PDB file of C-alpha atoms and ligand atoms in Angstrom:
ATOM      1  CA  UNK B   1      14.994  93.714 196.797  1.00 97.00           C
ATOM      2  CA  UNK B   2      15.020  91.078 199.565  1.00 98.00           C
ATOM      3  CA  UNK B   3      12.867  88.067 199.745  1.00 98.00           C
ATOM      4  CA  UNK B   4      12.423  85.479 202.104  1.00 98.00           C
ATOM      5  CA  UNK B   5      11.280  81.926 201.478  1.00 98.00           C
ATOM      6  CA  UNK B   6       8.748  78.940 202.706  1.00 98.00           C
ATOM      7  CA  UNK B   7       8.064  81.106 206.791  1.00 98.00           C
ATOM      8  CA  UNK B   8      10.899  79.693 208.572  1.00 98.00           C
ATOM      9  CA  UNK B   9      10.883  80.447 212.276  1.00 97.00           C
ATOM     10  CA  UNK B  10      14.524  81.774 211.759  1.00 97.00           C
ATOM     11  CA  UNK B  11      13.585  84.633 209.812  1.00 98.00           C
ATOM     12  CA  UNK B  12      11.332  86.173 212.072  1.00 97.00           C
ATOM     13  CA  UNK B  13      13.792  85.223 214.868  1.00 98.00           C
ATOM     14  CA  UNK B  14      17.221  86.387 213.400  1.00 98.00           C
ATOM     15  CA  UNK B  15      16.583  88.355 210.247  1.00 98.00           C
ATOM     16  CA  UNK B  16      13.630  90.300 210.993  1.00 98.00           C
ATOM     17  CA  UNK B  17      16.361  92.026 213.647  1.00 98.00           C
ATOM     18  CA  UNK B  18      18.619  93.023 211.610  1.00 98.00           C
ATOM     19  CA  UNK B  19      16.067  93.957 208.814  1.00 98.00           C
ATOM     20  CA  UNK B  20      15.065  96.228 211.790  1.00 98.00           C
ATOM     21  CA  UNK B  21      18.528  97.501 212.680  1.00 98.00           C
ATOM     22  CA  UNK B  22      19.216  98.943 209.302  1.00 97.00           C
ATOM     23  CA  UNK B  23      15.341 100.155 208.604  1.00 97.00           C
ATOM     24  CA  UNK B  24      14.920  97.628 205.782  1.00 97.00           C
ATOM     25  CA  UNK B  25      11.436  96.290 204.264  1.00 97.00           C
ATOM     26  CA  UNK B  26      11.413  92.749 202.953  1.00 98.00           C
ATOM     27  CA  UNK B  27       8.730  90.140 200.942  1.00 98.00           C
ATOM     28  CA  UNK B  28       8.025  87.010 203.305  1.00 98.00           C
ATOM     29  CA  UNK B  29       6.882  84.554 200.451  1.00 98.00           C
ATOM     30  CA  UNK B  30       4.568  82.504 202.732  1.00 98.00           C
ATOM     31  CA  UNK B  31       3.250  78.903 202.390  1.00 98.00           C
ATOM     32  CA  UNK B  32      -0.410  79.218 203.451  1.00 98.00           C
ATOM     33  CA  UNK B  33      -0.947  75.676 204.754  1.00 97.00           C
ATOM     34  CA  UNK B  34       2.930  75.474 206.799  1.00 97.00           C
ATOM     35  CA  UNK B  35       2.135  77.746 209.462  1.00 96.00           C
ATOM     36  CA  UNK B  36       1.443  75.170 212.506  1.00 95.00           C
ATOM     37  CA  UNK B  37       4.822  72.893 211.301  1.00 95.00           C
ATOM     38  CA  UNK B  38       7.895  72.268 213.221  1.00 94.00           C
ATOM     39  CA  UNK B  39      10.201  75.089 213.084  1.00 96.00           C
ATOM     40  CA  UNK B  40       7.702  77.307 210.923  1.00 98.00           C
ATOM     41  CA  UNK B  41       6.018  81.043 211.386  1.00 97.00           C
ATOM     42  CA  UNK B  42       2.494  80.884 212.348  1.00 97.00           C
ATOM     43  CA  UNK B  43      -0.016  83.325 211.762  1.00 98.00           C
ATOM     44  CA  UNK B  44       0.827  85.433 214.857  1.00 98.00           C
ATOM     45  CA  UNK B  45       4.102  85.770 213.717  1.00 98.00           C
ATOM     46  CA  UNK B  46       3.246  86.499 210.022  1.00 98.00           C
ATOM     47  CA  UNK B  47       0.952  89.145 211.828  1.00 98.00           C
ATOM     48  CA  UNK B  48       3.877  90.889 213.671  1.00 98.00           C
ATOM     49  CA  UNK B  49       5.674  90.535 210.391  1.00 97.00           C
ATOM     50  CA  UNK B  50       3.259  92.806 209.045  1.00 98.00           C
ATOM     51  CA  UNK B  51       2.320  95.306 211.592  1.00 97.00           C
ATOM     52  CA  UNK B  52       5.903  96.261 211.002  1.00 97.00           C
ATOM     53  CA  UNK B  53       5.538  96.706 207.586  1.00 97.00           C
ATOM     54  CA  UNK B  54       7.073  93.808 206.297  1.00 98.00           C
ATOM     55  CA  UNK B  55       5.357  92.439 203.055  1.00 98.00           C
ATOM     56  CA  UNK B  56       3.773  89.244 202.821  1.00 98.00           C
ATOM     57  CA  UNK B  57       3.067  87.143 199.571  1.00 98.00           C
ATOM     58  CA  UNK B  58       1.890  83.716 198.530  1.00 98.00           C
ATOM     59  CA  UNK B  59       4.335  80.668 197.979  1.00 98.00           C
ATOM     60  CA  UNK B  60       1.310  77.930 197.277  1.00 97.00           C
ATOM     61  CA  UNK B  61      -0.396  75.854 199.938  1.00 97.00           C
ATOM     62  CA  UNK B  62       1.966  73.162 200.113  1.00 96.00           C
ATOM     63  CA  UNK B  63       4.825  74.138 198.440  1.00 95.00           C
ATOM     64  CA  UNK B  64       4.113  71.734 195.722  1.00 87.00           C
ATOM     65  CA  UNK B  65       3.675  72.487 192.073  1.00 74.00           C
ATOM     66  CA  UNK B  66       5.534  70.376 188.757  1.00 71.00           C
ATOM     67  CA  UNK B  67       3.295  67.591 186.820  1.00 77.00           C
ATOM     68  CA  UNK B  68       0.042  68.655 188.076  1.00 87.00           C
ATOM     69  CA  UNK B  69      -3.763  68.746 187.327  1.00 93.00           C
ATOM     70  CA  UNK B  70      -5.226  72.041 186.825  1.00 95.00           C
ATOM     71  CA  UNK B  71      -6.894  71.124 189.412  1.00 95.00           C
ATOM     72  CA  UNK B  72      -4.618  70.850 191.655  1.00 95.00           C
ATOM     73  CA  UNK B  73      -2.677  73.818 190.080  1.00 96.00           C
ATOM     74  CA  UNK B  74      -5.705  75.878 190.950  1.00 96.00           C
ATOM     75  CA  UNK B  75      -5.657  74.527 194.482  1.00 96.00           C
ATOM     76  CA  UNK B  76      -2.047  75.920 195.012  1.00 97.00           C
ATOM     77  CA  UNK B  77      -2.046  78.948 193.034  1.00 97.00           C
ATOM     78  CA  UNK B  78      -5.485  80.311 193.247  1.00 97.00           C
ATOM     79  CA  UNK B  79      -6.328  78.477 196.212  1.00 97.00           C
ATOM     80  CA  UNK B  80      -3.217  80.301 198.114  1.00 97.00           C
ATOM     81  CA  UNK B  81      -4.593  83.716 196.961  1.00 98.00           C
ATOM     82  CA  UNK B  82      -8.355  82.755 198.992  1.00 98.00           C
ATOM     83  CA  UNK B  83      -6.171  81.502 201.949  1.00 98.00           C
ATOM     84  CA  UNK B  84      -4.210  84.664 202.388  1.00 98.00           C
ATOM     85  CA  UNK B  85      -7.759  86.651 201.509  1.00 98.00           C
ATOM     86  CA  UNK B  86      -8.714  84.555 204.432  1.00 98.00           C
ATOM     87  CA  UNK B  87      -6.302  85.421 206.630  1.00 98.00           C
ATOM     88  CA  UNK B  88      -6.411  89.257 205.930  1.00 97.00           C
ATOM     89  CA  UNK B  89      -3.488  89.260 203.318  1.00 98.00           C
ATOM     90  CA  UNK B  90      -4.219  90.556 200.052  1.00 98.00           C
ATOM     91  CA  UNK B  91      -0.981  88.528 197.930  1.00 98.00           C
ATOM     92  CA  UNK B  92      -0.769  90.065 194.400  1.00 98.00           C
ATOM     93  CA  UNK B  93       2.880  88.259 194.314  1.00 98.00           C
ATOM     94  CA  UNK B  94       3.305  84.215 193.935  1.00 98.00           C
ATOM     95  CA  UNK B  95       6.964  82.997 193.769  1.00 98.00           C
ATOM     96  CA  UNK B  96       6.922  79.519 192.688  1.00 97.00           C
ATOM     97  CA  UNK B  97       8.177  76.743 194.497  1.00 96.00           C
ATOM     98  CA  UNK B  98      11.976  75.277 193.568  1.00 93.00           C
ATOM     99  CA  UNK B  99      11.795  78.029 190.968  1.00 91.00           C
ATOM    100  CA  UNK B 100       9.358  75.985 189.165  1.00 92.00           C
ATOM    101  CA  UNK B 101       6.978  76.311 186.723  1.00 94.00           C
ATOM    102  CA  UNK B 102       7.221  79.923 185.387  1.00 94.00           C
ATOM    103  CA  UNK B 103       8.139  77.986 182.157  1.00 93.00           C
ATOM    104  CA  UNK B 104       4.890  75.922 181.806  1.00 95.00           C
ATOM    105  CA  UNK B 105       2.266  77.942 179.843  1.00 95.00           C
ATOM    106  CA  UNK B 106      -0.574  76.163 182.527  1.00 95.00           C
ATOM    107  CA  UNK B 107       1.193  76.808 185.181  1.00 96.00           C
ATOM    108  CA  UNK B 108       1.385  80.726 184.337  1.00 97.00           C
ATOM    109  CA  UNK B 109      -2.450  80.718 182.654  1.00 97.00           C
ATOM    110  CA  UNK B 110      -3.133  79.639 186.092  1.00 97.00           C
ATOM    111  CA  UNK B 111      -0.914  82.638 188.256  1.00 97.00           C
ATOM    112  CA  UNK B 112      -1.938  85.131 185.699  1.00 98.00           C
ATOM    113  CA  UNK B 113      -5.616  84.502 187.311  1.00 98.00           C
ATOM    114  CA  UNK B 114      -4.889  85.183 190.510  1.00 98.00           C
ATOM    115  CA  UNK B 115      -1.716  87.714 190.587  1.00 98.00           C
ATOM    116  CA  UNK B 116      -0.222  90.807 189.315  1.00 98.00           C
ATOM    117  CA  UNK B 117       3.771  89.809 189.512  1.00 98.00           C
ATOM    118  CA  UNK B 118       5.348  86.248 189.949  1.00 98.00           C
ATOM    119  CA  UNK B 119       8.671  85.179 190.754  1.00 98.00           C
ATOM    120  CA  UNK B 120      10.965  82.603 189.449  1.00 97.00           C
ATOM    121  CA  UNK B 121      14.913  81.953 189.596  1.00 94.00           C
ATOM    122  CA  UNK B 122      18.579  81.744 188.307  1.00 93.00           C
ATOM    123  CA  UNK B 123      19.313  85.266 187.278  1.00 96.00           C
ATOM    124  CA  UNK B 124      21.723  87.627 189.547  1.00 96.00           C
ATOM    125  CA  UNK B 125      19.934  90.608 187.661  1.00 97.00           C
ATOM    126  CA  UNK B 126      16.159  91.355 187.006  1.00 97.00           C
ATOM    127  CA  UNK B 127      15.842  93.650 183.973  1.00 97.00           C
ATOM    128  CA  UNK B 128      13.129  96.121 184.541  1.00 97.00           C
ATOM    129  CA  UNK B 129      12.828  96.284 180.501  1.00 97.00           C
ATOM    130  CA  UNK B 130      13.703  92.379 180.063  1.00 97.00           C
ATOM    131  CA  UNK B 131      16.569  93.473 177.770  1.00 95.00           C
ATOM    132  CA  UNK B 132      19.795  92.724 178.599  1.00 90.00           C
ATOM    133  CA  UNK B 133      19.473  88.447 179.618  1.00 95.00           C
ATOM    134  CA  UNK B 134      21.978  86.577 177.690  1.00 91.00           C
ATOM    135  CA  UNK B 135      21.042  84.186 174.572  1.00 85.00           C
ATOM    136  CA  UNK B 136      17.403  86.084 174.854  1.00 89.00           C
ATOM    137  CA  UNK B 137      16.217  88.878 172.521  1.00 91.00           C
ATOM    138  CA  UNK B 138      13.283  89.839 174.071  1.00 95.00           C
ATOM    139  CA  UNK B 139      12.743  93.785 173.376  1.00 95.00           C
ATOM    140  CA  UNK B 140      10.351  94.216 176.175  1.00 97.00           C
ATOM    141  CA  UNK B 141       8.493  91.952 179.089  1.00 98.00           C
ATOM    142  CA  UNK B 142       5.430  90.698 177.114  1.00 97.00           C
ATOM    143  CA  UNK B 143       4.282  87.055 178.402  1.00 97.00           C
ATOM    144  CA  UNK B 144       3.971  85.582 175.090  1.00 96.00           C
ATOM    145  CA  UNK B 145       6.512  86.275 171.792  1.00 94.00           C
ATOM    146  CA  UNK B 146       4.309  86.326 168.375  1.00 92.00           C
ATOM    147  CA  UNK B 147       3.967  82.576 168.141  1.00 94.00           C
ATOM    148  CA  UNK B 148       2.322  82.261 171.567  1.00 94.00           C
ATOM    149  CA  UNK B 149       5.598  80.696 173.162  1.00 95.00           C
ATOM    150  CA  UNK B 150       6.462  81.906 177.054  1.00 96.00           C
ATOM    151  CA  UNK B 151       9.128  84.736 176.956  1.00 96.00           C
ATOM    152  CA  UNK B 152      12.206  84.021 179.240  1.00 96.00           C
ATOM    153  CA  UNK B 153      11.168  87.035 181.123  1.00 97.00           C
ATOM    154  CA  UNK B 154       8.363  88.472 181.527  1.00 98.00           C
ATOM    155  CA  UNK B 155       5.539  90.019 184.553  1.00 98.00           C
ATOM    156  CA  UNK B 156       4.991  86.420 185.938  1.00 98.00           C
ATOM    157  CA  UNK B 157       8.841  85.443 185.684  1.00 97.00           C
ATOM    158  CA  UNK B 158      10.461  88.373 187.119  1.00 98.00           C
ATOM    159  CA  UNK B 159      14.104  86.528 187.618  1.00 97.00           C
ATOM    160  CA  UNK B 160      15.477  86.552 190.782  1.00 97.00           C
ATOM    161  CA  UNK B 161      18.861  85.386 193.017  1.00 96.00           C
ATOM    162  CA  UNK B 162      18.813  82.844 195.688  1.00 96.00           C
ATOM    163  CA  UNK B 163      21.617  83.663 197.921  1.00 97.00           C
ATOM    164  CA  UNK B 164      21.774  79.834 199.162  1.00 96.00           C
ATOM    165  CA  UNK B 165      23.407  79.062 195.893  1.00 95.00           C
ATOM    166  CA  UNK B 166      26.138  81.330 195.905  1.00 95.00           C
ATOM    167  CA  UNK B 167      26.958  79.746 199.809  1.00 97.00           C
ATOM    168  CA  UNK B 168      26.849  76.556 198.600  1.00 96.00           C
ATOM    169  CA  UNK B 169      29.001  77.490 195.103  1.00 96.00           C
ATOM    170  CA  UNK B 170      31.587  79.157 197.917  1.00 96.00           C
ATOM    171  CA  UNK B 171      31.304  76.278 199.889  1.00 97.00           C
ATOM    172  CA  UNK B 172      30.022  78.357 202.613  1.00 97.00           C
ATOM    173  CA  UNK B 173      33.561  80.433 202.825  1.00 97.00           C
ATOM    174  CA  UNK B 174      32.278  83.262 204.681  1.00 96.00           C
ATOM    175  CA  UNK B 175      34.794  85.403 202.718  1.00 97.00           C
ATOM    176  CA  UNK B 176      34.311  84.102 199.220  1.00 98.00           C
ATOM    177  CA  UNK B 177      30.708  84.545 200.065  1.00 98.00           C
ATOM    178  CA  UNK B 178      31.015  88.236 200.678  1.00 98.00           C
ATOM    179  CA  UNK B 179      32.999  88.935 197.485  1.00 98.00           C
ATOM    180  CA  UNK B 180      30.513  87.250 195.658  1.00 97.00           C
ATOM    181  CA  UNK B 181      27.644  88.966 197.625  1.00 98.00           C
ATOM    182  CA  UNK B 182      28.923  92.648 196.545  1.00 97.00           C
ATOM    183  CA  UNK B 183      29.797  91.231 193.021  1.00 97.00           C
ATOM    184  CA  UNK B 184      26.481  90.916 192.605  1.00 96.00           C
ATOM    185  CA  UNK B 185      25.270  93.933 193.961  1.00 97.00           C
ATOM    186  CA  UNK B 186      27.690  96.555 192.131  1.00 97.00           C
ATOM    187  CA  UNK B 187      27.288  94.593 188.996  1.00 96.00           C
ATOM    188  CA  UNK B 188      23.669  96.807 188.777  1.00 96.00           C
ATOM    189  CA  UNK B 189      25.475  99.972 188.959  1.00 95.00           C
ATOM    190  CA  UNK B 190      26.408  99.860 185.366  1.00 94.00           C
ATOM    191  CA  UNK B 191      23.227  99.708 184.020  1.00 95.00           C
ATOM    192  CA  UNK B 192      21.714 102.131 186.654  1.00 94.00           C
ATOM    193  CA  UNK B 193      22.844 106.221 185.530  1.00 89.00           C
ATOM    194  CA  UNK B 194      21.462 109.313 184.515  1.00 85.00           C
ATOM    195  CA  UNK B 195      18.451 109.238 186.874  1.00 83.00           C
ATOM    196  CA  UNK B 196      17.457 105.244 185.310  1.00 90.00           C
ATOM    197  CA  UNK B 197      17.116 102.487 187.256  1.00 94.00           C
ATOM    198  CA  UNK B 198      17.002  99.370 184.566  1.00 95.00           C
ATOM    199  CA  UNK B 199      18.171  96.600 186.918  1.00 97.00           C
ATOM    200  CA  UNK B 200      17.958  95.387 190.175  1.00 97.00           C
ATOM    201  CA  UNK B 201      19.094  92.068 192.333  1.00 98.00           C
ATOM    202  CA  UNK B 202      16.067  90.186 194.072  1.00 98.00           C
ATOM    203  CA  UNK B 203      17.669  88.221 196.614  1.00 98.00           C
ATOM    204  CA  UNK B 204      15.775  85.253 197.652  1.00 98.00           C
ATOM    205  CA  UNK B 205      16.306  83.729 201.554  1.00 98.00           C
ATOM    206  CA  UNK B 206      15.152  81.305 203.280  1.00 97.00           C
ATOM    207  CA  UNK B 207      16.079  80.052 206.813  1.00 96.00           C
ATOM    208  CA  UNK B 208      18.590  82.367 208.571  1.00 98.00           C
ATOM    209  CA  UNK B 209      19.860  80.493 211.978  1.00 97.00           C
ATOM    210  CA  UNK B 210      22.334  79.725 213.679  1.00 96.00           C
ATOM    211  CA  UNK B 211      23.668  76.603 211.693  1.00 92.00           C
ATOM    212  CA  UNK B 212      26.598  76.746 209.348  1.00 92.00           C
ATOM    213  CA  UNK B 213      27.671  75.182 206.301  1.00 94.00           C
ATOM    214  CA  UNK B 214      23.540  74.010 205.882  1.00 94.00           C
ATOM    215  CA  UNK B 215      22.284  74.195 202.312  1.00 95.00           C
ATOM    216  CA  UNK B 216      19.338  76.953 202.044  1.00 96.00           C
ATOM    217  CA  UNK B 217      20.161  77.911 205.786  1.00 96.00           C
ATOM    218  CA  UNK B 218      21.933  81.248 206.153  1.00 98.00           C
ATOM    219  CA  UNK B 219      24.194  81.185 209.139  1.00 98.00           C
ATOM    220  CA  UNK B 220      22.989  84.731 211.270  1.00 98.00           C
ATOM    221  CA  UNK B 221      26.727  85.925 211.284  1.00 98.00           C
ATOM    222  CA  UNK B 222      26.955  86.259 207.466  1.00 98.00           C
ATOM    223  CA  UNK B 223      23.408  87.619 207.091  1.00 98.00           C
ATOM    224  CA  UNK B 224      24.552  89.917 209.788  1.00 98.00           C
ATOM    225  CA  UNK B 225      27.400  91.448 207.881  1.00 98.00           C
ATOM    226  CA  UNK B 226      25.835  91.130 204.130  1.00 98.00           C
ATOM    227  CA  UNK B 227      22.775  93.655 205.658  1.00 98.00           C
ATOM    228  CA  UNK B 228      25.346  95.798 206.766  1.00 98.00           C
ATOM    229  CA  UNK B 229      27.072  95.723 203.521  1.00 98.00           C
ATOM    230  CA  UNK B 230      24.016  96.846 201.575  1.00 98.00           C
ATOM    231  CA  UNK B 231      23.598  99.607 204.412  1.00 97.00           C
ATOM    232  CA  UNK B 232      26.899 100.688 204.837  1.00 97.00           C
ATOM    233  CA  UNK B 233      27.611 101.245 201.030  1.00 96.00           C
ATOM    234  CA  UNK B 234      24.199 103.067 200.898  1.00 94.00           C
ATOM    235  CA  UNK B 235      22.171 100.552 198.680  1.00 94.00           C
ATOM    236  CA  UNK B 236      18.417 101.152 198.839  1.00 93.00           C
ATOM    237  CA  UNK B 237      16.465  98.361 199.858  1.00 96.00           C
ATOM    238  CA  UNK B 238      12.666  97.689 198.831  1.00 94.00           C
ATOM    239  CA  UNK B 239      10.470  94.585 199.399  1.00 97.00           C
ATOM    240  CA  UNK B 240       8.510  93.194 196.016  1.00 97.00           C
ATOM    241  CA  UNK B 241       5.625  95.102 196.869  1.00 96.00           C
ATOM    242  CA  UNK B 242       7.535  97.850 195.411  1.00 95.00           C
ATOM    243  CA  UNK B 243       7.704  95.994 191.747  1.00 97.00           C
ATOM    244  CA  UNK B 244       5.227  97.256 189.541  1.00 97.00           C
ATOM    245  CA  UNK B 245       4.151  96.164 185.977  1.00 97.00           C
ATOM    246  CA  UNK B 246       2.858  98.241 183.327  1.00 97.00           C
ATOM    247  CA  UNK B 247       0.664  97.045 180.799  1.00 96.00           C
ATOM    248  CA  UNK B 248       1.313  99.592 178.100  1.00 97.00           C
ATOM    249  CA  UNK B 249       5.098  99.651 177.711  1.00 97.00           C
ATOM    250  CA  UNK B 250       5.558  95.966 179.180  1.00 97.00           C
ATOM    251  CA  UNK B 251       7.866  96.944 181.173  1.00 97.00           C
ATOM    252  CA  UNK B 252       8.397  96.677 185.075  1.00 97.00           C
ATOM    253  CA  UNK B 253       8.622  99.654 187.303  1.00 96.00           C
ATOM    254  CA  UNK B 254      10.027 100.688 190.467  1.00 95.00           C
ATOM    255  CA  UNK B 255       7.221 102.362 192.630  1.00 92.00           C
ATOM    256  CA  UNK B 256       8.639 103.901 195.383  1.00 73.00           C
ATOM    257  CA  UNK B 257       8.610 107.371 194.618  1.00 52.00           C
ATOM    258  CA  UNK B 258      11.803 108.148 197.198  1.00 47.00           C
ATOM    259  CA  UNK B 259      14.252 106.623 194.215  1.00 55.00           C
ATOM    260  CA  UNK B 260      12.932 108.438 191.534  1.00 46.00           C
ATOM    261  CA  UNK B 261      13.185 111.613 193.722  1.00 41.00           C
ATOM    262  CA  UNK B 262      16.778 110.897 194.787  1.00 43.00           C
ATOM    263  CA  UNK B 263      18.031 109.932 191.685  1.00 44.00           C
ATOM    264  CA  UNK B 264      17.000 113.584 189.985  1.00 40.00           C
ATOM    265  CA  UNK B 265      19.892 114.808 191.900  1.00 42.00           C
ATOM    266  CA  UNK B 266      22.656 112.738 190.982  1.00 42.00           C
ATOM    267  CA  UNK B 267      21.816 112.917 186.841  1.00 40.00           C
ATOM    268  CA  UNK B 268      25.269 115.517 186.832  1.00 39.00           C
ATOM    269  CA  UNK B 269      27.174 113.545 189.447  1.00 43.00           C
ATOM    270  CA  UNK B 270      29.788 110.888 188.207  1.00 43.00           C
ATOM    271  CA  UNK B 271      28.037 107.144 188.160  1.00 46.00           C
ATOM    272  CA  UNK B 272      30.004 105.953 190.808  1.00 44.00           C
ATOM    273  CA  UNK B 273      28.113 108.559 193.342  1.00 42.00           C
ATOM    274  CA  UNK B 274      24.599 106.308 192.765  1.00 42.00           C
ATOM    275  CA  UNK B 275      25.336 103.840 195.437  1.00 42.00           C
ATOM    276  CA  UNK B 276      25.375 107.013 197.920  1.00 37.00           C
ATOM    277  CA  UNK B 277      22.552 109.201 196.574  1.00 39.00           C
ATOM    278  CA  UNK B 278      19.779 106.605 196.707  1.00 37.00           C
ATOM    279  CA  UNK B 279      19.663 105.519 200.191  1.00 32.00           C
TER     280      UNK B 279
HETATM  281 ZN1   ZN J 301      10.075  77.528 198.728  1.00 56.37          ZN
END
């Protein structure tokens, strides 16, 4: 799954291209009150985002969140939801801001009010069952273990990958970068066979530009050739939308019916095959 982060003008300018070139859908985690700032997309832009069936989701009003009043929680969390509303976006995904929050009990009372999924960081794999985190025995995705503590994972801290990290950990060595990149990626396919998907990267963006060596600023080249990576070894891509929760076996689920479809076919193929069978 890609994500992109806080509306930069960038990735409507450079990524939305190449999202484009290679027929890919991707989440646009918008902040509802930054769309008339320097170097930001406005509402025209988030518009064209959509008509082309991009997916757009809320990221607060400010882009503020720690050590608040439920108040002001409200204001950025539910608040957010009525802007989008507002604007003619129905968000049913909140990603918190600086990955923050999703392990403060308010904070998540609060986004379980207004949304169905949130999003929160540090993990290069999202479990769909929440099994398989290290130094966590959760058995499934329920919010709350027995004694009413926050689970590590769960629907409103489905963990996620921000790219930006690994360029800065690589200190933006275009080639250690790209190692890393498809480390990442083909360290799902072990736990992805016989027809079952159980986890997925969600990479997280945010602005793709020209610049190089620029903490949380993807230089175009690289974002160039990782998209063509994940195309040209047959990975299928899927915005957030496509992340769906059910309340039964607390588990997540993937929606879109084409991988479920695809993957039928490749239950007496070798493992290795996956990458090429679900595109
Ligand atoms: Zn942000």
């Amino acid at each position: 799954m890609l994500t992109f982060d806080d509306n930069r003008i960038g990735d409507t300018t450079y990524a939305k291209p190449l999202l484009d070139k290679f027929g890919f859908k991707a989440t646009f985690f918008v902040i509802c009150n930054k769309t008339t700032d320097k170097g930001a997309m406005n509402w025209k832009d988030i518009a064209d985002m959509k008509k082309d069936g991009m997916d757009i989701e809320s990221h607060t009003m400010t882009h503020h969140q720690s050590t608040m009043s439920q108040k002001q929680l409200d204001f950025q969390i539910g608040g957010s939801k009525q802007c989008f509303a507002a604007n003619g976006y129905n968000a049913t995904i909140f990603a918190y801001p600086y990955d923050d929050g999703s392990q403060n009990k308010t904070v998540v009372d609060t986004v379980a009010r207004y949304y169905n999924i949130a999003r929160s960081g540090f993990e290069p794999l999202m479990f769909l069952d929440c099994k398989g985190y290290h130094n966590c025995t959760q058995t499934d995705c329920k919010t709350f273990t027995s004694t009413g503590k926050l689970n590590y994972a769960n629907r409103y801290t489905a963990r996620s990958f921000t790219e930006n990290l690994l360029e800065q950990g690589d200190l933006f060595n275009p080639v250690k970068i790209m190692a890393d990149f498809s480390n990442v990626l083909n360290s799902q396919l072990s736990y992805n066979s016989n027809g079952i998907i159980r986890a997925i990267p969600i990479l997280v963006y945010h602005n793709v530009g020209l610049q190089n060596g620029k903490p949380y600023s993807t230089q175009v080249g690289l974002f160039s050739q990782e998209m063509k990576y994940l195309h040209d070894n047959g990975f299928k891509v899927v915005d957030m939308a496509g992340l769906g929760y059910n309340s039964s076996t607390n588990t997540f689920y993937l929606k879109n019916s084409q991988i479920g479809t695809k993957l039928q076919f490749q239950i007496t193929f070798p493992r290795r095959s996956v990458r090429y069978l679900v595109d």
